[in-house]
Amino acid sequence: MLGYPRADGRKGIRNTVVVGYLVECAHHVAREIALPFREADTHVIGFPGCYPNSYAETMMERLCTHPNVGAVLLVSLGCESFNKYRLEQAIRDSGRAVRTIVIQATGGTRTSIAEGRDFVAGQRAVLDAMTPVPMAASDLIVGTICGGSDGTSGITGNPAAGRAFDMLVADGAACIFEETGELIGCEHIMAARAITPDLGHELEASVAKAARYYATLGYGSFAAGNADGGLTTIEEKSMGAYAKSGSSPITGLIKPGDVPSRGGLYLLDVVPDGEVRFGFPNINDNAEIAELIACGCHAVLFVTGRGSVVGSAIAPVVKICANPETYRRMSDDMDVDAGRILEGRATLDEVGAEIRDVVLGLGDGQRTRSEALGHQEFILTYKSFEPIGPACLPAA
């Protein structure tokens, strides 16, 4: 593998210019700035809210200083509450080139777009001239989610992703699974895998929090498409979602924006703390992907049975198709055909090794299907979290 070195010692498998809008009013300008560079690793991310939110500020800081990011252009309207100066300084302190365009001060849409494109063009030239350096699997952070799940997801795609996780953890990588709202019923099994009893209690508490949150909303993480695909209960869906974690000991519990400092397996708690204030914890799969990337994930494994076409800004999304019929219909969007397991054409270990090899290949210039198709979906909403406690990241 080869990676792009960053000042903090991390390495990226991509060398992206991020154009980040700081309020929805600046979204159009940011999108127009990036448009001529859409084939040249220039991605748009942003926070649409006009009112401040510490979670969103943390997310934007972690995303703009992600190892896959080489330079950042911030686009502000000028009157929003986002602390653009603090974000700009954090990016500069990380060793990355950064500039902030304030639309109200620059003169409006056309002049802001022109100035923004000049900055991006200049930074692309600098980044394209960089020489990558050797990178090991132990430098990687990899996340996993599932979406558009059906009755095959928990039989083929999810456990195959779990096998890949086991292989990557054995090589020193940090691997992150999440969706505590889809782990209800599995909390005691997870707790038994924790490296300390106190961490086990924290894992159980995170799932209990998710259950309370959804009970208050009168909603469960179970869509009509899941039922159409053959799933019958949240517990059944949970067992499939849990299979993505593999069998390695669970090293820690983190929250969005917490970056693992060492290899191992981590659970990401994405359900807000405190009383229900902001609606559904994740309104779509890309909200979860963004949170995994904010934790440093170089790439995200996405298991789907019904079929999903989304990718993401900043980090490649590896599509693992659990259902062989779905794969035959949507093969152009899929990276791995895990449905072969169901038809006896491959074993779990073989598909797990294939997934691992796809991830390692991303550091050797290979692109995922979603990248090749131009998918760069992104979403960021309001949330609130308390810091994790010492039991969440035990030393041993």
mmCIF file of C-alpha atoms in Angstrom:
data_model
loop_
_atom_site.group_PDB
_atom_site.id
_atom_site.type_symbol
_atom_site.label_atom_id
_atom_site.label_comp_id
_atom_site.label_asym_id
_atom_site.label_seq_id
_atom_site.Cartn_x
_atom_site.Cartn_y
_atom_site.Cartn_z
ATOM 1 C CA MET A 1 0.000 0.000 0.000
ATOM 2 C CA LEU A 2 0.959 3.635 -0.543
ATOM 3 C CA GLY A 3 -0.371 6.633 1.354
ATOM 4 C CA TYR A 4 -0.088 10.394 1.526
ATOM 5 C CA PRO A 5 1.779 11.529 4.682
ATOM 6 C CA ARG A 6 0.201 14.101 7.004
ATOM 7 C CA ALA A 7 1.838 16.310 9.613
ATOM 8 C CA ASP A 8 0.254 14.374 12.499
ATOM 9 C CA GLY A 9 1.893 11.130 11.375
ATOM 10 C CA ARG A 10 -1.193 9.601 9.784
ATOM 11 C CA LYS A 11 -1.372 8.619 6.121
ATOM 12 C CA GLY A 12 -4.269 8.940 3.691
ATOM 13 C CA ILE A 13 -5.271 6.629 0.862
ATOM 14 C CA ARG A 14 -6.726 9.617 -0.997
ATOM 15 C CA ASN A 15 -5.479 13.198 -1.480
ATOM 16 C CA THR A 16 -8.744 15.097 -1.608
ATOM 17 C CA VAL A 17 -9.499 18.806 -1.666
ATOM 18 C CA VAL A 18 -12.553 19.464 0.501
ATOM 19 C CA VAL A 19 -14.908 22.356 -0.202
ATOM 20 C CA GLY A 20 -16.891 22.800 2.999
ATOM 21 C CA TYR A 21 -19.942 25.021 3.304
ATOM 22 C CA LEU A 22 -20.764 26.342 6.769
ATOM 23 C CA VAL A 23 -24.472 26.972 6.282
ATOM 24 C CA GLU A 24 -27.008 25.818 3.678
ATOM 25 C CA CYS A 25 -27.035 29.352 2.221
ATOM 26 C CA ALA A 26 -23.467 28.724 1.011
ATOM 27 C CA HIS A 27 -24.140 25.226 -0.367
ATOM 28 C CA HIS A 28 -24.786 26.298 -3.971
ATOM 29 C CA VAL A 29 -21.596 28.344 -4.148
ATOM 30 C CA ALA A 30 -19.559 25.460 -2.706
ATOM 31 C CA ARG A 31 -21.080 23.019 -5.189
ATOM 32 C CA GLU A 32 -20.364 25.324 -8.130
ATOM 33 C CA ILE A 33 -16.767 25.808 -6.995
ATOM 34 C CA ALA A 34 -16.193 22.052 -6.948
ATOM 35 C CA LEU A 35 -18.080 21.254 -10.153
ATOM 36 C CA PRO A 36 -15.180 21.603 -12.650
ATOM 37 C CA PHE A 37 -13.060 19.360 -10.412
ATOM 38 C CA ARG A 38 -15.578 16.577 -9.842
ATOM 39 C CA GLU A 39 -13.273 14.055 -11.576
ATOM 40 C CA ALA A 40 -10.229 15.305 -9.658
ATOM 41 C CA ASP A 41 -10.843 14.305 -6.033
ATOM 42 C CA THR A 42 -12.577 17.508 -4.955
ATOM 43 C CA HIS A 43 -15.486 16.820 -2.615
ATOM 44 C CA VAL A 44 -18.236 18.973 -1.099
ATOM 45 C CA ILE A 45 -19.214 18.547 2.555
ATOM 46 C CA GLY A 46 -20.930 20.915 4.969
ATOM 47 C CA PHE A 47 -23.276 21.734 7.800
ATOM 48 C CA PRO A 48 -26.629 23.266 6.783
ATOM 49 C CA GLY A 49 -27.682 24.703 10.152
ATOM 50 C CA CYS A 50 -27.585 28.411 10.943
ATOM 51 C CA TYR A 51 -27.419 27.898 14.706
ATOM 52 C CA PRO A 52 -24.360 26.514 16.524
ATOM 53 C CA ASN A 53 -23.933 22.881 17.523
ATOM 54 C CA SER A 54 -20.760 21.531 19.124
ATOM 55 C CA TYR A 55 -21.281 18.088 17.564
ATOM 56 C CA ALA A 56 -21.397 19.602 14.060
ATOM 57 C CA GLU A 57 -18.308 21.711 14.752
ATOM 58 C CA THR A 58 -16.401 18.645 15.962
ATOM 59 C CA MET A 59 -17.542 16.637 12.954
ATOM 60 C CA MET A 60 -16.424 19.321 10.492
ATOM 61 C CA GLU A 61 -13.039 19.650 12.202
ATOM 62 C CA ARG A 62 -12.426 15.893 12.143
ATOM 63 C CA LEU A 63 -13.548 15.623 8.524
ATOM 64 C CA CYS A 64 -11.463 18.561 7.302
ATOM 65 C CA THR A 65 -8.370 17.142 9.049
ATOM 66 C CA HIS A 66 -9.037 13.553 7.948
ATOM 67 C CA PRO A 67 -5.958 11.734 6.606
ATOM 68 C CA ASN A 68 -7.601 11.425 3.168
ATOM 69 C CA VAL A 69 -7.839 15.242 2.950
ATOM 70 C CA GLY A 70 -4.952 17.343 1.647
ATOM 71 C CA ALA A 71 -6.403 20.873 1.487
ATOM 72 C CA VAL A 72 -9.620 22.660 2.462
ATOM 73 C CA LEU A 73 -11.673 25.576 1.167
ATOM 74 C CA LEU A 74 -14.321 26.830 3.602
ATOM 75 C CA VAL A 75 -17.329 28.691 2.185
ATOM 76 C CA SER A 76 -19.259 30.958 4.559
ATOM 77 C CA LEU A 77 -22.228 33.180 3.853
ATOM 78 C CA GLY A 78 -21.023 35.488 6.604
ATOM 79 C CA CYS A 79 -23.875 35.780 9.092
ATOM 80 C CA GLU A 80 -24.213 32.141 10.217
ATOM 81 C CA SER A 81 -23.238 31.077 13.736
ATOM 82 C CA PHE A 82 -20.593 28.508 12.747
ATOM 83 C CA ASN A 83 -17.197 29.439 14.197
ATOM 84 C CA LYS A 84 -15.328 29.553 10.896
ATOM 85 C CA TYR A 85 -12.214 31.119 12.381
ATOM 86 C CA ARG A 86 -11.702 28.314 14.892
ATOM 87 C CA LEU A 87 -12.249 25.681 12.200
ATOM 88 C CA GLU A 88 -9.835 27.437 9.833
ATOM 89 C CA GLN A 89 -7.167 27.590 12.560
ATOM 90 C CA ALA A 90 -7.600 23.897 13.408
ATOM 91 C CA ILE A 91 -7.092 22.998 9.743
ATOM 92 C CA ARG A 92 -4.034 25.258 9.470
ATOM 93 C CA ASP A 93 -2.579 23.766 12.659
ATOM 94 C CA SER A 94 -2.920 20.316 11.067
ATOM 95 C CA GLY A 95 -0.468 21.356 8.338
ATOM 96 C CA ARG A 96 -3.036 21.630 5.548
ATOM 97 C CA ALA A 97 -3.546 24.552 3.209
ATOM 98 C CA VAL A 98 -6.837 26.305 3.981
ATOM 99 C CA ARG A 99 -8.740 29.376 2.869
ATOM 100 C CA THR A 100 -12.088 30.816 3.908
ATOM 101 C CA ILE A 101 -14.337 32.638 1.448
ATOM 102 C CA VAL A 102 -17.074 34.806 2.975
ATOM 103 C CA ILE A 103 -19.689 35.362 0.282
ATOM 104 C CA GLN A 104 -21.068 38.580 1.776
ATOM 105 C CA ALA A 105 -17.568 40.092 1.935
ATOM 106 C CA THR A 106 -16.327 38.748 -1.396
ATOM 107 C CA GLY A 107 -19.083 40.322 -3.455
ATOM 108 C CA GLY A 108 -21.621 37.572 -4.011
ATOM 109 C CA THR A 109 -22.027 34.356 -5.933
ATOM 110 C CA ARG A 110 -19.964 34.893 -9.094
ATOM 111 C CA THR A 111 -16.883 36.389 -7.459
ATOM 112 C CA SER A 112 -16.930 33.775 -4.683
ATOM 113 C CA ILE A 113 -17.106 30.936 -7.219
ATOM 114 C CA ALA A 114 -14.234 32.407 -9.245
ATOM 115 C CA GLU A 115 -11.996 32.883 -6.199
ATOM 116 C CA GLY A 116 -12.855 29.449 -4.897
ATOM 117 C CA ARG A 117 -12.015 27.744 -8.187
ATOM 118 C CA ASP A 118 -8.642 29.523 -8.297
ATOM 119 C CA PHE A 119 -7.798 28.177 -4.834
ATOM 120 C CA VAL A 120 -8.902 24.627 -5.663
ATOM 121 C CA ALA A 121 -6.964 24.600 -8.935
ATOM 122 C CA GLY A 122 -3.809 25.740 -7.165
ATOM 123 C CA GLN A 123 -4.136 23.156 -4.403
ATOM 124 C CA ARG A 124 -4.895 20.351 -6.836
ATOM 125 C CA ALA A 125 -1.624 21.103 -8.612
ATOM 126 C CA VAL A 126 0.268 20.950 -5.311
ATOM 127 C CA LEU A 127 -1.390 17.731 -4.141
ATOM 128 C CA ASP A 128 -1.034 16.018 -7.518
ATOM 129 C CA ALA A 129 2.727 16.565 -7.306
ATOM 130 C CA MET A 130 3.011 14.795 -3.921
ATOM 131 C CA THR A 131 4.886 11.515 -3.740
ATOM 132 C CA PRO A 132 3.088 8.824 -1.715
ATOM 133 C CA VAL A 133 4.984 6.792 0.889
ATOM 134 C CA PRO A 134 4.735 3.153 2.004
ATOM 135 C CA MET A 135 1.706 2.391 4.172
ATOM 136 C CA ALA A 136 0.845 -0.719 6.190
ATOM 137 C CA ALA A 137 -2.482 -2.285 7.153
ATOM 138 C CA SER A 138 -1.740 -1.157 10.722
ATOM 139 C CA ASP A 139 -2.072 2.458 9.499
ATOM 140 C CA LEU A 140 -5.688 1.844 8.489
ATOM 141 C CA ILE A 141 -8.991 2.609 10.183
ATOM 142 C CA VAL A 142 -11.937 0.825 8.512
ATOM 143 C CA GLY A 143 -15.646 1.174 9.276
ATOM 144 C CA THR A 144 -18.680 -0.897 8.425
ATOM 145 C CA ILE A 145 -22.429 -0.370 8.152
ATOM 146 C CA CYS A 146 -25.332 -2.145 6.470
ATOM 147 C CA GLY A 147 -28.230 -0.625 4.584
ATOM 148 C CA GLY A 148 -31.088 -1.902 2.499
ATOM 149 C CA SER A 149 -30.838 -5.143 4.488
ATOM 150 C CA ASP A 150 -32.831 -8.252 3.662
ATOM 151 C CA GLY A 151 -32.966 -11.879 4.754
ATOM 152 C CA THR A 152 -29.633 -12.639 3.091
ATOM 153 C CA SER A 153 -27.649 -9.833 4.752
ATOM 154 C CA GLY A 154 -27.095 -11.653 8.030
ATOM 155 C CA ILE A 155 -26.229 -14.923 6.269
ATOM 156 C CA THR A 156 -23.667 -13.782 3.690
ATOM 157 C CA GLY A 157 -22.599 -10.126 3.479
ATOM 158 C CA ASN A 158 -22.503 -9.168 7.150
ATOM 159 C CA PRO A 159 -20.599 -12.221 8.436
ATOM 160 C CA ALA A 160 -18.203 -11.931 5.465
ATOM 161 C CA ALA A 161 -17.510 -8.326 6.462
ATOM 162 C CA GLY A 162 -16.930 -9.639 9.985
ATOM 163 C CA ARG A 163 -14.339 -12.104 8.685
ATOM 164 C CA ALA A 164 -12.604 -9.233 6.868
ATOM 165 C CA PHE A 165 -12.607 -7.257 10.129
ATOM 166 C CA ASP A 166 -10.972 -10.174 11.950
ATOM 167 C CA MET A 167 -8.231 -10.315 9.319
ATOM 168 C CA LEU A 168 -7.635 -6.554 9.390
ATOM 169 C CA VAL A 169 -7.574 -6.425 13.214
ATOM 170 C CA ALA A 170 -5.036 -9.276 13.196
ATOM 171 C CA ASP A 171 -2.869 -7.102 10.910
ATOM 172 C CA GLY A 172 -3.031 -4.179 13.379
ATOM 173 C CA ALA A 173 -5.808 -2.098 11.810
ATOM 174 C CA ALA A 174 -8.516 -0.330 13.800
ATOM 175 C CA CYS A 175 -12.016 -1.466 12.782
ATOM 176 C CA ILE A 176 -15.264 0.279 13.765
ATOM 177 C CA PHE A 177 -18.817 -1.067 13.689
ATOM 178 C CA GLU A 178 -21.905 0.888 14.788
ATOM 179 C CA GLU A 179 -25.719 1.064 14.648
ATOM 180 C CA THR A 180 -26.506 0.543 18.353
ATOM 181 C CA GLY A 181 -30.182 0.862 17.433
ATOM 182 C CA GLU A 182 -29.713 -2.269 15.320
ATOM 183 C CA LEU A 183 -27.877 -4.213 18.038
ATOM 184 C CA ILE A 184 -30.836 -4.514 20.409
ATOM 185 C CA GLY A 185 -30.815 -8.021 21.827
ATOM 186 C CA CYS A 186 -27.092 -8.486 21.166
ATOM 187 C CA GLU A 187 -25.786 -6.310 23.993
ATOM 188 C CA HIS A 188 -24.958 -9.180 26.359
ATOM 189 C CA ILE A 189 -23.106 -11.069 23.631
ATOM 190 C CA MET A 190 -21.066 -7.953 22.885
ATOM 191 C CA ALA A 191 -20.338 -7.368 26.565
ATOM 192 C CA ALA A 192 -18.859 -10.860 26.828
ATOM 193 C CA ARG A 193 -16.332 -9.904 24.126
ATOM 194 C CA ALA A 194 -15.190 -6.695 25.855
ATOM 195 C CA ILE A 195 -11.585 -6.649 27.035
ATOM 196 C CA THR A 196 -12.695 -5.453 30.509
ATOM 197 C CA PRO A 197 -15.925 -5.886 32.525
ATOM 198 C CA ASP A 198 -16.333 -2.100 32.783
ATOM 199 C CA LEU A 199 -16.211 -1.771 29.004
ATOM 200 C CA GLY A 200 -18.807 -4.546 28.807
ATOM 201 C CA HIS A 201 -21.139 -2.498 31.013
ATOM 202 C CA GLU A 202 -20.622 0.545 28.753
ATOM 203 C CA LEU A 203 -21.502 -1.517 25.676
ATOM 204 C CA GLU A 204 -24.723 -2.714 27.308
ATOM 205 C CA ALA A 205 -25.596 0.840 28.370
ATOM 206 C CA SER A 206 -25.126 2.160 24.832
ATOM 207 C CA VAL A 207 -27.673 -0.309 23.439
ATOM 208 C CA ALA A 208 -30.093 0.394 26.315
ATOM 209 C CA LYS A 209 -29.817 4.106 25.503
ATOM 210 C CA ALA A 210 -30.685 3.390 21.870
ATOM 211 C CA ALA A 211 -33.711 1.323 22.905
ATOM 212 C CA ARG A 212 -34.976 4.159 25.136
ATOM 213 C CA TYR A 213 -34.393 6.713 22.379
ATOM 214 C CA TYR A 214 -36.373 4.760 19.818
ATOM 215 C CA ALA A 215 -39.134 3.972 22.325
ATOM 216 C CA THR A 216 -39.535 7.707 22.964
ATOM 217 C CA LEU A 217 -39.729 8.379 19.231
ATOM 218 C CA GLY A 218 -42.165 5.529 18.698
ATOM 219 C CA TYR A 219 -39.832 4.303 16.000
ATOM 220 C CA GLY A 220 -37.487 1.360 15.471
ATOM 221 C CA SER A 221 -34.601 0.971 13.068
ATOM 222 C CA PHE A 222 -36.656 -1.330 10.880
ATOM 223 C CA ALA A 223 -37.842 -0.182 7.472
ATOM 224 C CA ALA A 224 -40.558 -1.478 5.183
ATOM 225 C CA GLY A 225 -37.854 -2.611 2.791
ATOM 226 C CA ASN A 226 -36.386 -4.840 5.503
ATOM 227 C CA ALA A 227 -39.724 -6.613 5.909
ATOM 228 C CA ASP A 228 -40.200 -6.941 2.155
ATOM 229 C CA GLY A 229 -36.752 -8.505 2.053
ATOM 230 C CA GLY A 230 -37.675 -11.225 4.534
ATOM 231 C CA LEU A 231 -36.693 -9.841 7.947
ATOM 232 C CA THR A 232 -39.367 -10.185 10.629
ATOM 233 C CA THR A 233 -38.153 -8.610 13.910
ATOM 234 C CA ILE A 234 -35.615 -6.049 15.144
ATOM 235 C CA GLU A 235 -33.844 -8.888 16.985
ATOM 236 C CA GLU A 236 -33.484 -10.803 13.730
ATOM 237 C CA LYS A 237 -32.128 -7.714 12.016
ATOM 238 C CA SER A 238 -29.830 -7.098 14.999
ATOM 239 C CA MET A 239 -28.241 -10.532 14.748
ATOM 240 C CA GLY A 240 -27.388 -9.848 11.123
ATOM 241 C CA ALA A 241 -26.050 -6.363 11.888
ATOM 242 C CA TYR A 242 -24.010 -7.753 14.784
ATOM 243 C CA ALA A 243 -22.323 -10.266 12.470
ATOM 244 C CA LYS A 244 -20.403 -7.387 10.828
ATOM 245 C CA SER A 245 -18.311 -7.067 13.971
ATOM 246 C CA GLY A 246 -16.585 -10.416 13.458
ATOM 247 C CA SER A 247 -15.182 -12.270 16.457
ATOM 248 C CA SER A 248 -12.243 -10.155 17.680
ATOM 249 C CA PRO A 249 -12.235 -8.843 21.269
ATOM 250 C CA ILE A 250 -13.936 -5.447 21.545
ATOM 251 C CA THR A 251 -11.270 -2.877 22.406
ATOM 252 C CA GLY A 252 -13.357 0.225 23.037
ATOM 253 C CA LEU A 253 -16.544 2.260 22.744
ATOM 254 C CA ILE A 254 -16.313 5.601 20.947
ATOM 255 C CA LYS A 255 -18.620 8.409 19.821
ATOM 256 C CA PRO A 256 -18.631 10.451 16.578
ATOM 257 C CA GLY A 257 -15.341 12.302 16.193
ATOM 258 C CA ASP A 258 -13.367 10.035 18.540
ATOM 259 C CA VAL A 259 -10.390 8.637 16.612
ATOM 260 C CA PRO A 260 -8.945 5.304 17.796
ATOM 261 C CA SER A 261 -5.312 5.712 18.833
ATOM 262 C CA ARG A 262 -4.408 2.053 18.270
ATOM 263 C CA GLY A 263 -5.582 -1.019 16.418
ATOM 264 C CA GLY A 264 -8.471 -3.203 17.542
ATOM 265 C CA LEU A 265 -12.243 -3.448 17.278
ATOM 266 C CA TYR A 266 -14.450 -0.535 18.384
ATOM 267 C CA LEU A 267 -18.188 0.080 18.697
ATOM 268 C CA LEU A 268 -19.331 3.536 17.592
ATOM 269 C CA ASP A 269 -22.286 4.880 19.608
ATOM 270 C CA VAL A 270 -24.235 7.142 17.254
ATOM 271 C CA VAL A 271 -27.353 7.740 19.392
ATOM 272 C CA PRO A 272 -27.356 11.221 21.008
ATOM 273 C CA ASP A 273 -26.984 11.561 24.773
ATOM 274 C CA GLY A 274 -29.613 13.152 26.993
ATOM 275 C CA GLU A 275 -33.278 13.683 26.206
ATOM 276 C CA VAL A 276 -34.590 13.241 22.672
ATOM 277 C CA ARG A 277 -34.089 16.615 20.999
ATOM 278 C CA PHE A 278 -33.065 16.229 17.372
ATOM 279 C CA GLY A 279 -35.279 13.541 15.833
ATOM 280 C CA PHE A 280 -34.062 10.256 14.378
ATOM 281 C CA PRO A 281 -30.435 9.482 15.338
ATOM 282 C CA ASN A 282 -29.540 8.758 11.701
ATOM 283 C CA ILE A 283 -31.981 9.828 9.038
ATOM 284 C CA ASN A 284 -30.195 7.818 6.333
ATOM 285 C CA ASP A 285 -27.135 5.644 5.761
ATOM 286 C CA ASN A 286 -24.900 8.545 4.764
ATOM 287 C CA ALA A 287 -25.277 10.140 8.195
ATOM 288 C CA GLU A 288 -23.725 7.002 9.663
ATOM 289 C CA ILE A 289 -21.000 6.910 7.017
ATOM 290 C CA ALA A 290 -20.055 10.529 7.802
ATOM 291 C CA GLU A 291 -19.731 9.694 11.501
ATOM 292 C CA LEU A 292 -17.498 6.707 10.753
ATOM 293 C CA ILE A 293 -15.299 8.912 8.553
ATOM 294 C CA ALA A 294 -15.137 11.542 11.322
ATOM 295 C CA CYS A 295 -13.614 8.778 13.479
ATOM 296 C CA GLY A 296 -10.806 8.502 10.950
ATOM 297 C CA CYS A 297 -12.061 5.688 8.716
ATOM 298 C CA HIS A 298 -10.048 5.544 5.513
ATOM 299 C CA ALA A 299 -12.756 3.383 3.929
ATOM 300 C CA VAL A 300 -16.213 2.060 4.844
ATOM 301 C CA LEU A 301 -17.615 -1.410 4.132
ATOM 302 C CA PHE A 302 -21.297 -1.176 3.175
ATOM 303 C CA VAL A 303 -23.291 -4.414 3.185
ATOM 304 C CA THR A 304 -26.615 -4.405 1.316
ATOM 305 C CA GLY A 305 -29.127 -7.069 0.386
ATOM 306 C CA ARG A 306 -31.859 -5.025 -1.309
ATOM 307 C CA GLY A 307 -29.291 -2.848 -3.082
ATOM 308 C CA SER A 308 -27.893 0.624 -2.399
ATOM 309 C CA VAL A 309 -26.035 2.944 -4.733
ATOM 310 C CA VAL A 310 -24.649 5.576 -2.343
ATOM 311 C CA GLY A 311 -21.005 6.384 -1.804
ATOM 312 C CA SER A 312 -19.499 9.201 0.218
ATOM 313 C CA ALA A 313 -17.266 12.215 0.196
ATOM 314 C CA ILE A 314 -13.708 11.848 1.574
ATOM 315 C CA ALA A 315 -13.549 8.060 2.111
ATOM 316 C CA PRO A 316 -14.246 5.250 -0.398
ATOM 317 C CA VAL A 317 -17.300 3.046 0.215
ATOM 318 C CA VAL A 318 -16.878 -0.664 -0.574
ATOM 319 C CA LYS A 319 -20.223 -2.203 -1.585
ATOM 320 C CA ILE A 320 -20.751 -5.803 -0.455
ATOM 321 C CA CYS A 321 -23.879 -7.327 -1.982
ATOM 322 C CA ALA A 322 -25.431 -10.058 0.166
ATOM 323 C CA ASN A 323 -28.144 -11.193 -2.236
ATOM 324 C CA PRO A 324 -27.062 -12.955 -5.465
ATOM 325 C CA GLU A 325 -30.187 -11.828 -7.322
ATOM 326 C CA THR A 326 -29.560 -8.205 -6.340
ATOM 327 C CA TYR A 327 -25.947 -8.533 -7.462
ATOM 328 C CA ARG A 328 -26.999 -9.780 -10.887
ATOM 329 C CA ARG A 329 -29.326 -6.774 -11.275
ATOM 330 C CA MET A 330 -26.964 -4.145 -9.824
ATOM 331 C CA SER A 331 -23.460 -5.495 -10.412
ATOM 332 C CA ASP A 332 -22.253 -2.157 -11.778
ATOM 333 C CA ASP A 333 -22.722 -0.651 -8.302
ATOM 334 C CA MET A 334 -21.222 -3.537 -6.300
ATOM 335 C CA ASP A 335 -17.618 -4.336 -5.403
ATOM 336 C CA VAL A 336 -18.068 -7.783 -3.840
ATOM 337 C CA ASP A 337 -20.598 -10.535 -4.611
ATOM 338 C CA ALA A 338 -21.140 -12.101 -1.177
ATOM 339 C CA GLY A 339 -24.256 -13.840 -2.532
ATOM 340 C CA ARG A 340 -21.890 -16.522 -3.875
ATOM 341 C CA ILE A 341 -21.897 -17.915 -0.320
ATOM 342 C CA LEU A 342 -25.646 -18.537 -0.507
ATOM 343 C CA GLU A 343 -25.270 -20.375 -3.800
ATOM 344 C CA GLY A 344 -22.296 -22.474 -2.648
ATOM 345 C CA ARG A 345 -19.826 -20.768 -4.987
ATOM 346 C CA ALA A 346 -17.610 -19.373 -2.200
ATOM 347 C CA THR A 347 -17.055 -19.681 1.553
ATOM 348 C CA LEU A 348 -17.300 -16.979 4.211
ATOM 349 C CA ASP A 349 -13.532 -17.007 4.606
ATOM 350 C CA GLU A 350 -12.978 -16.625 0.858
ATOM 351 C CA VAL A 351 -15.319 -13.648 0.586
ATOM 352 C CA GLY A 352 -13.886 -12.150 3.789
ATOM 353 C CA ALA A 353 -10.388 -12.363 2.292
ATOM 354 C CA GLU A 354 -11.681 -10.758 -0.917
ATOM 355 C CA ILE A 355 -13.146 -7.851 1.063
ATOM 356 C CA ARG A 356 -9.862 -7.389 2.918
ATOM 357 C CA ASP A 357 -7.965 -7.408 -0.382
ATOM 358 C CA VAL A 358 -10.317 -4.802 -1.854
ATOM 359 C CA VAL A 359 -9.613 -2.539 1.147
ATOM 360 C CA LEU A 360 -5.853 -2.977 0.830
ATOM 361 C CA GLY A 361 -6.112 -2.366 -2.920
ATOM 362 C CA LEU A 362 -7.560 1.095 -2.223
ATOM 363 C CA GLY A 363 -4.094 2.032 -1.018
ATOM 364 C CA ASP A 364 -2.638 0.893 -4.319
ATOM 365 C CA GLY A 365 -4.665 3.148 -6.589
ATOM 366 C CA GLN A 366 -7.769 0.997 -7.025
ATOM 367 C CA ARG A 367 -11.169 2.735 -6.958
ATOM 368 C CA THR A 368 -14.494 1.474 -5.674
ATOM 369 C CA ARG A 369 -17.552 1.272 -7.893
ATOM 370 C CA SER A 370 -19.205 4.196 -6.086
ATOM 371 C CA GLU A 371 -16.097 6.328 -6.678
ATOM 372 C CA ALA A 372 -16.004 5.412 -10.364
ATOM 373 C CA LEU A 373 -19.676 6.372 -10.683
ATOM 374 C CA GLY A 374 -19.086 9.756 -9.023
ATOM 375 C CA HIS A 375 -21.000 9.152 -5.789
ATOM 376 C CA GLN A 376 -20.046 11.737 -3.143
ATOM 377 C CA GLU A 377 -23.128 11.832 -0.904
ATOM 378 C CA PHE A 378 -22.850 13.654 2.417
ATOM 379 C CA ILE A 379 -25.173 14.784 5.207
ATOM 380 C CA LEU A 380 -24.646 16.313 8.648
ATOM 381 C CA THR A 381 -27.394 17.178 11.139
ATOM 382 C CA TYR A 382 -27.781 18.359 14.737
ATOM 383 C CA LYS A 383 -26.854 16.041 17.623
ATOM 384 C CA SER A 384 -25.507 16.223 21.176
ATOM 385 C CA PHE A 385 -22.977 13.943 22.902
ATOM 386 C CA GLU A 386 -21.192 13.780 26.225
ATOM 387 C CA PRO A 387 -17.497 12.775 26.277
ATOM 388 C CA ILE A 388 -16.729 9.087 26.704
ATOM 389 C CA GLY A 389 -15.527 7.888 30.106
ATOM 390 C CA PRO A 390 -12.292 6.065 31.009
ATOM 391 C CA ALA A 391 -14.005 2.660 30.921
ATOM 392 C CA CYS A 392 -14.712 3.144 27.204
ATOM 393 C CA LEU A 393 -11.045 2.998 26.166
ATOM 394 C CA PRO A 394 -9.341 0.694 28.659
ATOM 395 C CA ALA A 395 -5.620 0.127 28.372
ATOM 396 C CA ALA A 396 -5.992 -3.654 28.505
#
